[in-house]
Structure formats: C-alpha cells, structure tokens
Coordinates of C-alpha atoms and ligand atoms in Angstrom, one line a residue:
M1 CA 0.0 0.0 0.0
D2 CA 1.2 3.6 -0.8
F3 CA -0.3 5.1 2.4
D4 CA -1.6 4.1 5.8
A5 CA -4.3 6.7 5.4
A6 CA -5.7 8.9 2.6
F7 CA -7.8 11.9 3.4
I8 CA -10.3 13.3 1.0
G9 CA -10.6 16.9 2.2
S10 CA -8.3 18.9 4.5
G11 CA -10.9 20.6 6.6
A12 CA -10.9 20.9 10.4
G13 CA -11.4 17.2 10.9
G14 CA -9.0 16.2 8.1
Y15 CA -5.9 18.1 8.9
Y16 CA -6.3 17.5 12.7
S17 CA -6.6 13.8 12.2
A18 CA -3.8 13.7 9.7
L19 CA -1.5 15.5 12.2
R20 CA -2.2 12.9 14.8
L21 CA -1.3 10.1 12.4
L22 CA 1.8 11.9 11.1
K23 CA 3.1 12.5 14.6
R24 CA 2.9 8.7 15.1
K25 CA 4.9 8.1 11.9
K26 CA 2.0 7.0 9.7
K27 CA 2.2 7.6 5.9
V28 CA -0.5 10.1 5.0
L29 CA -2.0 11.4 1.8
I30 CA -4.2 14.5 1.9
I31 CA -6.3 15.4 -1.1
E32 CA -7.8 18.9 -1.2
K33 CA -9.8 20.4 -4.1
E34 CA -9.7 24.0 -2.9
K35 CA -7.8 25.6 0.0
F36 CA -5.9 23.8 2.8
G37 CA -7.8 24.0 6.1
G38 CA -11.4 23.9 4.7
E39 CA -14.4 26.1 5.4
C40 CA -13.6 26.9 9.1
L41 CA -10.2 28.4 8.6
N42 CA -10.7 30.0 5.2
Y43 CA -14.3 31.1 5.1
G44 CA -16.0 30.3 8.4
C45 CA -15.0 30.3 12.0
I46 CA -11.8 32.4 11.7
P47 CA -12.9 35.1 9.2
S48 CA -16.3 35.5 11.0
K49 CA -14.7 35.8 14.4
A50 CA -12.2 38.4 13.1
L51 CA -15.2 40.5 11.8
I52 CA -17.1 40.0 15.1
E53 CA -14.0 41.2 17.1
L54 CA -13.8 44.3 14.9
S55 CA -17.4 45.1 15.4
E56 CA -17.4 44.4 19.1
G57 CA -14.3 46.5 19.7
I58 CA -16.0 49.5 18.1
E59 CA -19.3 49.0 19.9
Y60 CA -17.6 48.5 23.2
L61 CA -16.1 51.9 23.2
K62 CA -19.1 53.6 21.6
D63 CA -21.3 52.3 24.3
M64 CA -19.0 53.3 27.2
P65 CA -20.3 56.2 29.1
G66 CA -18.2 59.4 28.7
V67 CA -16.5 58.1 25.6
S68 CA -17.0 59.9 22.3
M69 CA -15.1 58.9 19.2
N70 CA -14.7 59.5 15.5
Y71 CA -13.5 56.6 13.6
S72 CA -13.4 55.2 10.1
I73 CA -12.9 51.7 8.8
D74 CA -11.0 50.9 5.6
M75 CA -12.5 47.5 4.8
K76 CA -10.0 46.8 2.1
E77 CA -7.1 47.2 4.6
W78 CA -9.0 45.2 7.1
Q79 CA -9.6 42.4 4.6
K80 CA -5.8 42.2 3.9
W81 CA -5.1 41.9 7.6
K82 CA -7.9 39.2 8.0
Q83 CA -6.4 37.3 5.0
S84 CA -3.0 37.4 6.6
V85 CA -4.4 35.9 9.8
V86 CA -6.1 33.1 7.8
T87 CA -2.9 32.5 5.8
R88 CA -0.8 32.3 8.9
I89 CA -3.1 29.6 10.3
T90 CA -3.7 27.6 7.1
G91 CA -0.1 27.9 6.0
G92 CA 1.1 26.8 9.4
A93 CA -1.1 23.7 9.4
E94 CA -0.1 22.8 5.8
K95 CA 3.7 23.3 6.5
L96 CA 3.4 21.2 9.7
C97 CA 1.8 18.4 7.8
L98 CA 4.5 18.6 5.1
S99 CA 7.3 18.7 7.6
L100 CA 6.0 15.5 9.2
G101 CA 6.1 13.8 5.8
A102 CA 2.5 14.2 4.4
K103 CA 1.9 14.1 0.7
I104 CA -0.6 16.8 -0.2
V105 CA -2.2 16.7 -3.7
Y106 CA -4.5 19.5 -4.9
G107 CA -7.5 18.3 -7.0
K108 CA -10.8 16.6 -6.6
G109 CA -10.4 13.2 -4.9
S110 CA -12.8 10.3 -5.2
I111 CA -12.9 6.7 -3.9
K112 CA -12.2 4.1 -6.6
D113 CA -12.5 1.0 -4.5
R114 CA -12.1 0.3 -0.8
N115 CA -8.3 0.7 -0.9
T116 CA -7.9 3.2 -3.7
V117 CA -8.4 6.9 -4.1
T118 CA -8.0 8.8 -7.4
V119 CA -7.0 12.4 -7.9
N120 CA -6.0 14.2 -11.1
G121 CA -6.1 10.8 -12.9
T122 CA -3.6 9.1 -10.6
D123 CA -4.5 6.2 -8.3
Y124 CA -3.1 5.9 -4.8
S125 CA -3.6 2.9 -2.6
A126 CA -4.3 3.3 1.1
E127 CA -4.9 1.0 4.1
N128 CA -7.6 3.4 5.3
I129 CA -9.6 6.2 3.7
I130 CA -11.0 9.2 5.6
I131 CA -13.8 11.2 4.1
D132 CA -13.7 14.8 5.3
T133 CA -15.6 16.6 2.6
G134 CA -17.5 19.0 4.8
S135 CA -20.7 20.8 4.0
V136 CA -22.0 23.5 1.6
P137 CA -24.7 26.2 2.1
V138 CA -28.3 25.3 1.3
K139 CA -29.4 27.1 -1.9
I140 CA -33.0 27.9 -2.8
N141 CA -34.1 27.2 -6.3
G142 CA -34.8 30.5 -8.2
I143 CA -32.9 32.6 -5.7
D144 CA -29.6 33.3 -7.3
D145 CA -26.8 35.9 -7.2
V146 CA -27.1 36.4 -3.5
Y147 CA -24.3 36.4 -0.9
Y148 CA -23.3 33.3 1.1
N149 CA -20.8 33.1 3.9
R150 CA -17.8 33.2 1.6
E151 CA -18.9 36.4 -0.2
I152 CA -20.1 38.3 2.9
L153 CA -16.9 37.6 4.7
A154 CA -14.9 38.9 1.8
M155 CA -16.8 42.2 1.4
E156 CA -14.6 45.3 0.9
N157 CA -17.3 47.7 2.0
I158 CA -20.0 47.8 4.8
P159 CA -23.4 47.3 3.3
E160 CA -25.9 50.1 3.8
K161 CA -28.9 47.8 4.0
L162 CA -28.4 44.1 4.6
V163 CA -31.2 41.6 4.4
I164 CA -30.4 38.2 6.0
I165 CA -32.5 35.3 5.0
G166 CA -32.3 32.8 7.9
G167 CA -32.0 33.4 11.6
G168 CA -29.7 30.5 12.5
Y169 CA -26.3 31.1 14.1
I170 CA -24.4 32.2 11.0
G171 CA -27.1 34.7 10.0
I172 CA -27.4 36.1 13.5
E173 CA -23.6 36.4 14.0
M174 CA -23.3 38.3 10.7
G175 CA -26.3 40.4 11.5
T176 CA -24.9 41.5 14.9
A177 CA -21.5 42.3 13.4
F178 CA -22.7 44.3 10.5
R179 CA -25.2 46.2 12.6
K180 CA -22.4 47.2 14.9
L181 CA -20.4 48.3 11.9
G182 CA -23.2 50.6 10.8
S183 CA -25.4 48.5 8.4
D184 CA -29.2 48.7 8.5
V185 CA -30.0 45.0 9.2
Y186 CA -33.1 43.0 8.5
I187 CA -33.4 39.3 9.5
V188 CA -36.1 37.2 8.0
E189 CA -36.7 33.9 9.7
M190 CA -39.4 31.4 8.8
K191 CA -39.8 29.9 12.3
D192 CA -41.4 31.8 15.2
R193 CA -38.1 32.8 16.8
I194 CA -34.4 33.4 15.9
L195 CA -31.8 30.7 16.7
P196 CA -34.4 28.0 16.7
E197 CA -31.7 25.4 17.3
I198 CA -30.7 27.0 20.7
E199 CA -32.4 26.9 24.1
E200 CA -35.1 29.5 24.2
D201 CA -33.9 31.5 27.1
L202 CA -30.5 31.9 25.6
A203 CA -31.9 32.9 22.2
R204 CA -34.2 35.4 23.9
E205 CA -31.2 37.3 25.3
V206 CA -29.8 37.7 21.8
D207 CA -33.1 38.7 20.3
K208 CA -33.5 41.4 23.0
K209 CA -30.1 42.9 22.3
L210 CA -30.5 42.8 18.5
R211 CA -33.7 44.8 18.8
K212 CA -32.0 47.2 21.1
L213 CA -29.2 47.6 18.5
G214 CA -31.9 48.4 15.9
V215 CA -31.9 45.2 14.0
K216 CA -35.4 44.5 12.4
I217 CA -36.3 40.9 13.1
M218 CA -39.1 39.3 11.1
T219 CA -40.0 35.9 12.4
G220 CA -42.7 33.6 11.0
S221 CA -41.8 35.2 7.6
R222 CA -41.1 33.4 4.4
V223 CA -39.1 35.0 1.5
Q224 CA -40.9 34.5 -1.8
S225 CA -38.3 35.8 -4.2
V226 CA -35.2 37.8 -4.5
K227 CA -34.6 39.8 -7.7
K228 CA -31.5 41.7 -8.5
N229 CA -31.6 44.7 -10.8
G230 CA -28.7 46.9 -9.5
K231 CA -30.3 46.7 -6.0
Y232 CA -32.0 43.6 -4.6
T233 CA -35.8 43.5 -4.2
V234 CA -36.8 40.9 -1.5
A235 CA -40.4 39.8 -1.6
I236 CA -41.8 38.4 1.7
E237 CA -45.1 36.5 1.9
G238 CA -47.8 38.8 3.5
S239 CA -45.5 41.8 3.8
E240 CA -44.3 44.6 1.6
S241 CA -41.2 43.9 -0.4
M242 CA -37.9 45.4 0.7
E243 CA -35.0 46.9 -1.2
A244 CA -31.4 46.1 -0.1
D245 CA -27.9 46.5 -1.4
T246 CA -26.8 43.1 0.0
V247 CA -28.7 39.9 0.7
L248 CA -27.1 37.1 2.7
M249 CA -28.6 33.7 2.4
S250 CA -28.0 31.6 5.5
V251 CA -30.7 29.0 5.7
G252 CA -28.5 26.1 6.7
R253 CA -25.8 23.8 5.4
V254 CA -25.9 20.3 3.8
P255 CA -23.3 17.6 3.8
N256 CA -21.1 17.5 0.8
T257 CA -20.8 14.1 -0.8
A258 CA -20.8 15.1 -4.4
D259 CA -18.4 13.1 -6.7
T260 CA -16.7 11.3 -3.8
G261 CA -17.5 7.9 -5.2
I262 CA -19.2 6.6 -2.0
E263 CA -22.2 5.4 -4.0
K264 CA -19.9 2.9 -5.9
L265 CA -19.2 1.1 -2.6
G266 CA -22.8 1.3 -1.4
I267 CA -21.8 3.1 1.7
Q268 CA -24.7 3.4 4.1
M269 CA -26.3 6.9 4.5
D270 CA -28.3 8.6 7.2
G271 CA -30.4 10.8 4.9
K272 CA -27.8 13.1 3.3
F273 CA -25.1 12.3 5.9
I274 CA -22.7 9.4 5.7
H275 CA -23.6 7.0 8.4
T276 CA -20.8 6.2 10.9
D277 CA -20.6 4.1 14.0
G278 CA -19.1 5.2 17.3
H279 CA -15.6 4.6 15.9
K280 CA -16.4 7.0 13.0
R281 CA -16.3 4.0 10.6
T282 CA -18.6 3.9 7.7
S283 CA -20.4 0.7 6.6
V284 CA -17.1 -0.2 4.9
P285 CA -14.8 -0.7 8.0
N286 CA -11.5 0.8 6.6
I287 CA -13.4 3.9 5.3
Y288 CA -14.1 6.6 7.9
A289 CA -16.2 9.8 7.7
I290 CA -15.6 12.7 10.0
G291 CA -16.9 16.3 10.6
D292 CA -19.9 17.9 8.9
V293 CA -20.3 15.2 6.3
S294 CA -20.9 12.6 9.0
G295 CA -23.9 14.0 10.9
G296 CA -24.3 15.7 14.3
P297 CA -23.7 19.4 14.9
M298 CA -21.8 21.0 12.1
L299 CA -19.0 22.5 14.3
A300 CA -15.3 22.7 13.9
H301 CA -14.5 21.3 17.3
K302 CA -16.8 18.4 16.7
A303 CA -14.8 17.8 13.4
F304 CA -11.5 17.9 15.3
Y305 CA -12.8 15.4 17.8
D306 CA -14.1 13.1 15.1
G307 CA -10.7 13.3 13.5
Y308 CA -9.0 12.4 16.7
V309 CA -11.4 9.3 17.2
A310 CA -10.8 8.1 13.6
A311 CA -7.0 8.5 13.9
E312 CA -7.0 6.6 17.2
N313 CA -8.9 3.7 15.6
I314 CA -6.5 3.7 12.6
L315 CA -3.7 3.5 15.2
G316 CA -5.2 0.4 16.5
N317 CA -6.8 1.8 19.7
D318 CA -10.4 1.1 20.4
T319 CA -11.8 4.6 20.7
V320 CA -15.5 5.5 20.6
V321 CA -17.0 9.0 20.4
D322 CA -18.6 10.6 23.4
Y323 CA -20.4 13.8 22.5
R324 CA -22.0 14.3 25.9
A325 CA -20.2 17.5 26.7
L326 CA -19.9 19.0 23.2
P327 CA -20.2 22.7 23.6
F328 CA -22.1 24.9 21.2
V329 CA -21.3 28.7 21.1
V330 CA -23.0 31.5 19.2
Y331 CA -20.7 34.6 19.0
T332 CA -23.4 37.2 19.5
D333 CA -24.1 39.9 22.0
P334 CA -24.2 38.5 24.7
E335 CA -22.2 35.5 23.6
I336 CA -24.2 32.4 24.3
A337 CA -23.0 28.9 25.0
F338 CA -24.5 25.6 25.9
T339 CA -23.0 22.3 26.9
G340 CA -24.3 18.9 28.2
K341 CA -28.0 18.5 28.8
S342 CA -30.6 19.8 31.2
G343 CA -31.0 18.0 34.6
A344 CA -33.6 17.6 37.3
K345 CA -32.7 21.0 38.7
Y346 CA -31.0 24.3 37.8
N347 CA -29.6 27.4 39.4
K348 CA -29.6 30.7 37.4
V349 CA -27.6 33.8 38.3
P350 CA -28.0 37.1 36.4
V351 CA -25.0 38.7 34.7
L352 CA -26.0 41.8 36.7
A353 CA -24.6 40.1 39.8
N354 CA -21.2 39.5 38.1
P355 CA -18.8 42.3 39.0
R356 CA -16.4 41.7 36.1
S357 CA -19.2 41.9 33.6
L358 CA -20.3 45.2 35.1
T359 CA -16.8 46.6 34.6
M360 CA -17.3 45.7 30.9
N361 CA -20.6 47.6 30.9
Q362 CA -22.4 44.3 30.3
K363 CA -25.6 43.8 32.2
E364 CA -27.6 41.4 30.1
G365 CA -27.7 37.6 30.4
F366 CA -27.3 34.8 32.9
F367 CA -25.3 31.8 34.1
K368 CA -27.5 28.7 34.4
I369 CA -26.2 25.3 35.7
Y370 CA -28.2 22.1 35.4
Y371 CA -27.7 19.3 37.9
D372 CA -29.3 16.1 39.0
D373 CA -30.7 15.3 42.4
D374 CA -27.4 14.0 43.6
G375 CA -25.7 17.3 42.7
S376 CA -23.8 16.1 39.7
I377 CA -23.5 18.7 37.0
T378 CA -25.3 17.7 33.7
G379 CA -24.8 20.9 31.7
A380 CA -25.0 24.7 31.5
G381 CA -26.4 27.5 29.4
V382 CA -24.5 30.8 29.6
A383 CA -25.4 34.2 28.1
A384 CA -22.5 36.4 29.2
P385 CA -19.3 38.1 28.0
R386 CA -16.9 35.6 26.6
S387 CA -19.0 32.6 27.4
S388 CA -17.1 30.8 24.7
E389 CA -14.2 30.7 27.1
S390 CA -16.0 29.9 30.4
I391 CA -18.3 27.1 29.0
T392 CA -15.3 24.7 28.8
E393 CA -15.3 24.6 32.6
I394 CA -18.7 23.0 32.6
S395 CA -17.8 20.6 29.8
L396 CA -14.9 19.5 31.9
A397 CA -17.2 19.2 35.0
V398 CA -19.7 17.0 33.0
E399 CA -16.8 14.9 31.5
S400 CA -15.3 14.4 35.0
G401 CA -18.6 13.7 36.8
L402 CA -18.1 16.7 39.1
S403 CA -20.9 18.1 41.4
I404 CA -22.0 21.7 41.9
D405 CA -20.2 21.5 45.3
D406 CA -16.9 20.7 43.5
L407 CA -17.5 23.7 41.2
F408 CA -18.5 26.0 44.0
L409 CA -15.5 25.0 46.1
T410 CA -13.1 25.7 43.2
I411 CA -11.5 29.0 44.0
H412 CA -12.1 31.3 41.0
P413 CA -10.0 34.4 40.4
H414 CA -11.8 37.7 41.2
P415 CA -13.0 39.5 39.3
T416 CA -13.8 37.2 36.4
V417 CA -16.8 36.4 34.3
S418 CA -16.4 32.7 35.2
E419 CA -17.2 33.6 38.9
G420 CA -20.8 33.7 37.6
L421 CA -20.6 29.9 37.1
K422 CA -19.2 29.4 40.6
D423 CA -22.1 31.5 42.0
A424 CA -24.6 29.5 40.0
A425 CA -23.2 26.4 41.6
E426 CA -24.0 27.5 45.2
R427 CA -26.7 25.5 46.9
N428 CA -29.7 27.4 48.0
D429 CA -30.8 24.8 50.5
Ligands
FAD1 P1 -14.7 21.5 6.0 O1 -14.0 22.4 6.9 O2 -15.9 22.0 5.3 O3 -13.6 21.0 4.9 C1 -13.9 20.1 3.9 C2 -12.8 20.2 2.9 O4 -13.0 19.2 1.9 C3 -12.9 21.5 2.1 O5 -11.6 22.1 2.1 C4 -13.3 21.1 0.7 O6 -12.7 21.9 -0.3 C5 -12.7 19.7 0.6 N1 -13.3 18.8 -0.3 C6 -14.6 18.5 -0.5 N2 -14.8 17.6 -1.5 C7 -13.6 17.2 -1.9 C8 -13.1 16.3 -2.8 N3 -14.0 15.5 -3.5 N4 -11.8 16.2 -3.0 C9 -10.9 16.9 -2.3 N5 -11.3 17.8 -1.4 C10 -12.6 18.0 -1.2 N6 -17.8 26.0 13.7 C11 -17.3 26.2 15.0 O7 -17.1 25.3 15.7 N7 -17.2 27.5 15.5 C12 -17.4 28.6 14.7 O8 -17.3 29.7 15.2 C13 -17.9 28.4 13.4 N8 -18.2 29.5 12.6 C14 -18.6 29.3 11.3 C15 -18.9 30.4 10.6 C16 -19.3 30.2 9.3 C17 -19.6 31.4 8.5 C18 -19.4 28.9 8.7 C19 -19.9 28.7 7.3 C20 -19.2 27.8 9.5 C21 -18.7 28.0 10.8 N9 -18.5 26.9 11.6 C22 -18.1 27.1 12.9 C23 -18.6 25.5 11.1 C24 -17.3 24.9 10.7 O9 -16.7 25.7 9.7 C25 -17.5 23.5 10.2 O10 -18.2 22.7 11.1 C26 -16.1 22.8 9.9 O11 -15.4 23.6 8.9 C27 -16.3 21.4 9.5 O12 -15.1 20.8 9.2 P2 -15.0 19.6 8.2 O13 -13.6 19.0 8.5 O14 -16.1 18.7 8.4 O15 -15.1 20.2 6.8

C-alpha cells in the first residue's frame, strides 16, 4: 500500500486527524480540491470571528459612558489583515503536515475502491480512507446571485442595507457584526423565533439585544423571491417587499458528498449524511467519515474530535465518540454557549450580579447550571461576555462527573466572568 491513510478533504477534521497520524509516523496522503484548512479556517470560524471582534471593539467603546469617538474603517485594509491571519493559520497547518512527511495533492479526490483513491487521474492505494468533505450552504431554487458566507466575509465595504435570510447562528452572528459596523440590518426567519436550534432563554437574550441595537427581526416570515436589478428586491409573503444592497442567504448547510465515489461502494447513508458508527467507521470498515459530512452538529471542534477518534482507531486503539459535553457557542451579544444537557434542577444567576461583567458595561444575560438530584452537573447555558471561554469549565465538569459543590469550592479568580458559574453552583438549600 502507498499510504496508511488517505484523506479526501483537508478541513478541520481532516488536517487535525492527519497530524495525529503523522506524529505517530504513519504515511499520510491529503487530497484537497480548494484551500488547505477547509471552510472553518478559510471562510467560516476564523474570518467570521475576526469580523465580530472588529465590530465588538468599536461597539464596546461607543457604548462606554463618557467616551465619544470619531473613527473610520478601511475594509480593504481590514480584509488584507484578515487574510494574513487566515494564511498564517492555514499555511502553518499545511507546513506542519508537510514537515511531518505528508503528501498533499490538490485536486478533486474520489474513492475508486475500498483501498484506492483517485486524484487528477492518478490512483493511490491506502490501508484506510477518511472522508472529510464538509458541507455546503443550502441554496434555494430560483434565488440566485445572493451572498453566502464566503462572499459576505470577503466584502470590501460595509453594506448600507443588509437583508439576512435565515435566523440561524451564521445569520445572527453576521447580522450582529454588520449592525455594529453601521449597516441597517433585517433578519427574515421562517420559524417563530431566531436561533431555533438553541435553548429559548439563551436565544431570547440575543433577540433582546439585537432589537436594542436596531436590527429588524421578522419571524414567521417566508421569503418568496429575491430579484437583482442593480439593487435587490426581496419579496416576503404577506409583507411589503424590501430593497437592499446586500442579501445574505444563510438557511443552513448540507453535507457535501458530491463526486466522492461513495455510492460505488454502497456506503450506508443517514439521509444526506454518511452513516458512521461510534468509531467513525462507515459501513465499509476501513473507510471513515468525520466532521460535517458525518452527521451531528456542524461545528469545527466536533470535526476535530471526530478526526481524533478516527485516527486513534486507525492507530489500533479502540476509541468511541462521546459527545455528551460537546459545547455549542454563538458569538453574538451576549455571547451564548451551551453544553451537556438539562438536569432535574437548575440554578440561574444574572449577569447583573457579576462584577467583572459590570466593569465591561455588560448587564444582560445569565449563568445557568443544570444538575441532578445527587448534585452532579449535567450541563449549562450561559449568556454572558466571553461565554465561549467559560463554558469549557462546565464541559470538563460533565466529563469528569463533578458536582455543583466541586465547582462552588473551586476558587475562581476575582473579578472574572467565570465567577458567575461558581455563583450559580452555590446550593440554596
Ligand atoms: P470542512 O472544513 O468543510 O472541509 C472540507 C474540505 O473538503 C474543504 O476544504 C473542501 O474543499 C474539501 N473537499 C470537498 N470535497 C472534496 C473532494 N472531492 N476532493 C478533495 N477535497 C474535497 N464552527 C465552529 O465550531 N465554530 C465557529 O465559530 C464556526 N463558525 C462558522 C462560521 C461560518 C460562516 C461557517 C460557514 C461555518 C462555521 N463553523 C463554525 C462550522 C465549521 O466551519 C465546520 O463545522 C467545519 O469547517 C467542518 O469541518 P470539516 O472538516 O467537516 O469540513
């Protein structure tokens, strides 16, 4: 065999998994049809968080009592900087793989048979094949020429009026950021609330703040058509149509299995996702599928984790996924995060009682810890500054079987946002 493992796709799951194998002296082939690092590094997590940081920095000072400021943003310059950050991360990951001996081939890869992958007309044999082909945005028939995540994150100007179709996490993150940067933002969501995939009390905090910022949220609304004639005209069922200079379509993502050759092997599917067992093996045992293409929440850290599990099994260890404390974060205002599951009981402490948040002029949100009758922590929902950082404490607690008393008795530095979690762990009885 030419390789121990051949990866189709170098996304979050792929390069992470490849690195684990390379560090353990395995021969690895990585096939990538576009850019090394996939959606997260090039067009998703990293560029979106860079934009959110810019918008939050500005809003933070604008909002601070006693501060007045004049500022301007040169989006072309900012885009150059953002690209340099992306290139530093993707280039670093690619160089590291190469330095550890990976062969990287650019081109569209497909599976020929259970031990052969083909790219650019060349066949390579591999003991194991890992499918990491990610996901693509859902497109609606008849609605063309709109912006998706790649286009909106590459914009060299700030739109005057931005209509966002879809109130899921990508749309809401982008809507918050562009509103803070000065756009007039409209969000059109078919369901009866924004962030329908998130716990209602967390989503409500974001809804409240968005309205305070002046974002127009239209729930229970269905877009009928989008026409472009210079400007966009967006027709909404039962409402007047709207004009906009930019329309972002963010109505979800679907797994990408196009042209991978999986149908030739009759690999079992779960709807549009590739079916995998707990080892991340497909129905053909030496072929693995990881990340967005393999079901579960479409998140980069879930893809990393899948990649780790697949690599461990290729290395001969019997490793099974355990998603019980998989955190989910939405980088909004307030930042919201969830991990684990609800329990028999919960304690909830408002952000208003957290001194560090008050020094940041942040008053909205809460820390909520779920636990069972015996006190063991089952999960948490947090709507507070930087909850993306503090939520890991609760994932660790769930993973380690800790109780609210363990959390409460852990001395937290003062003043910190994470003290809110400690306070929510205090027994009231
Ligand atoms: P991907 O990263 O999608 O990579 C798949 C790779 O496979 C791509 O490079 C593609 O070119 C390649 N490929 C596909 N087919 C072939 C083929 N036939 N041959 C060769 N190569 C192929 N997640 C978070 O956890 N946190 C966030 O903050 C976050 N923010 C996001 C913001 C946006 C705007 C978007 C769109 C997504 C965001 N995500 C976030 C989700 C995250 O990007 C994905 O969950 C993650 O990228 C999935 O990784 P993956 O390895 O499954 O696939």
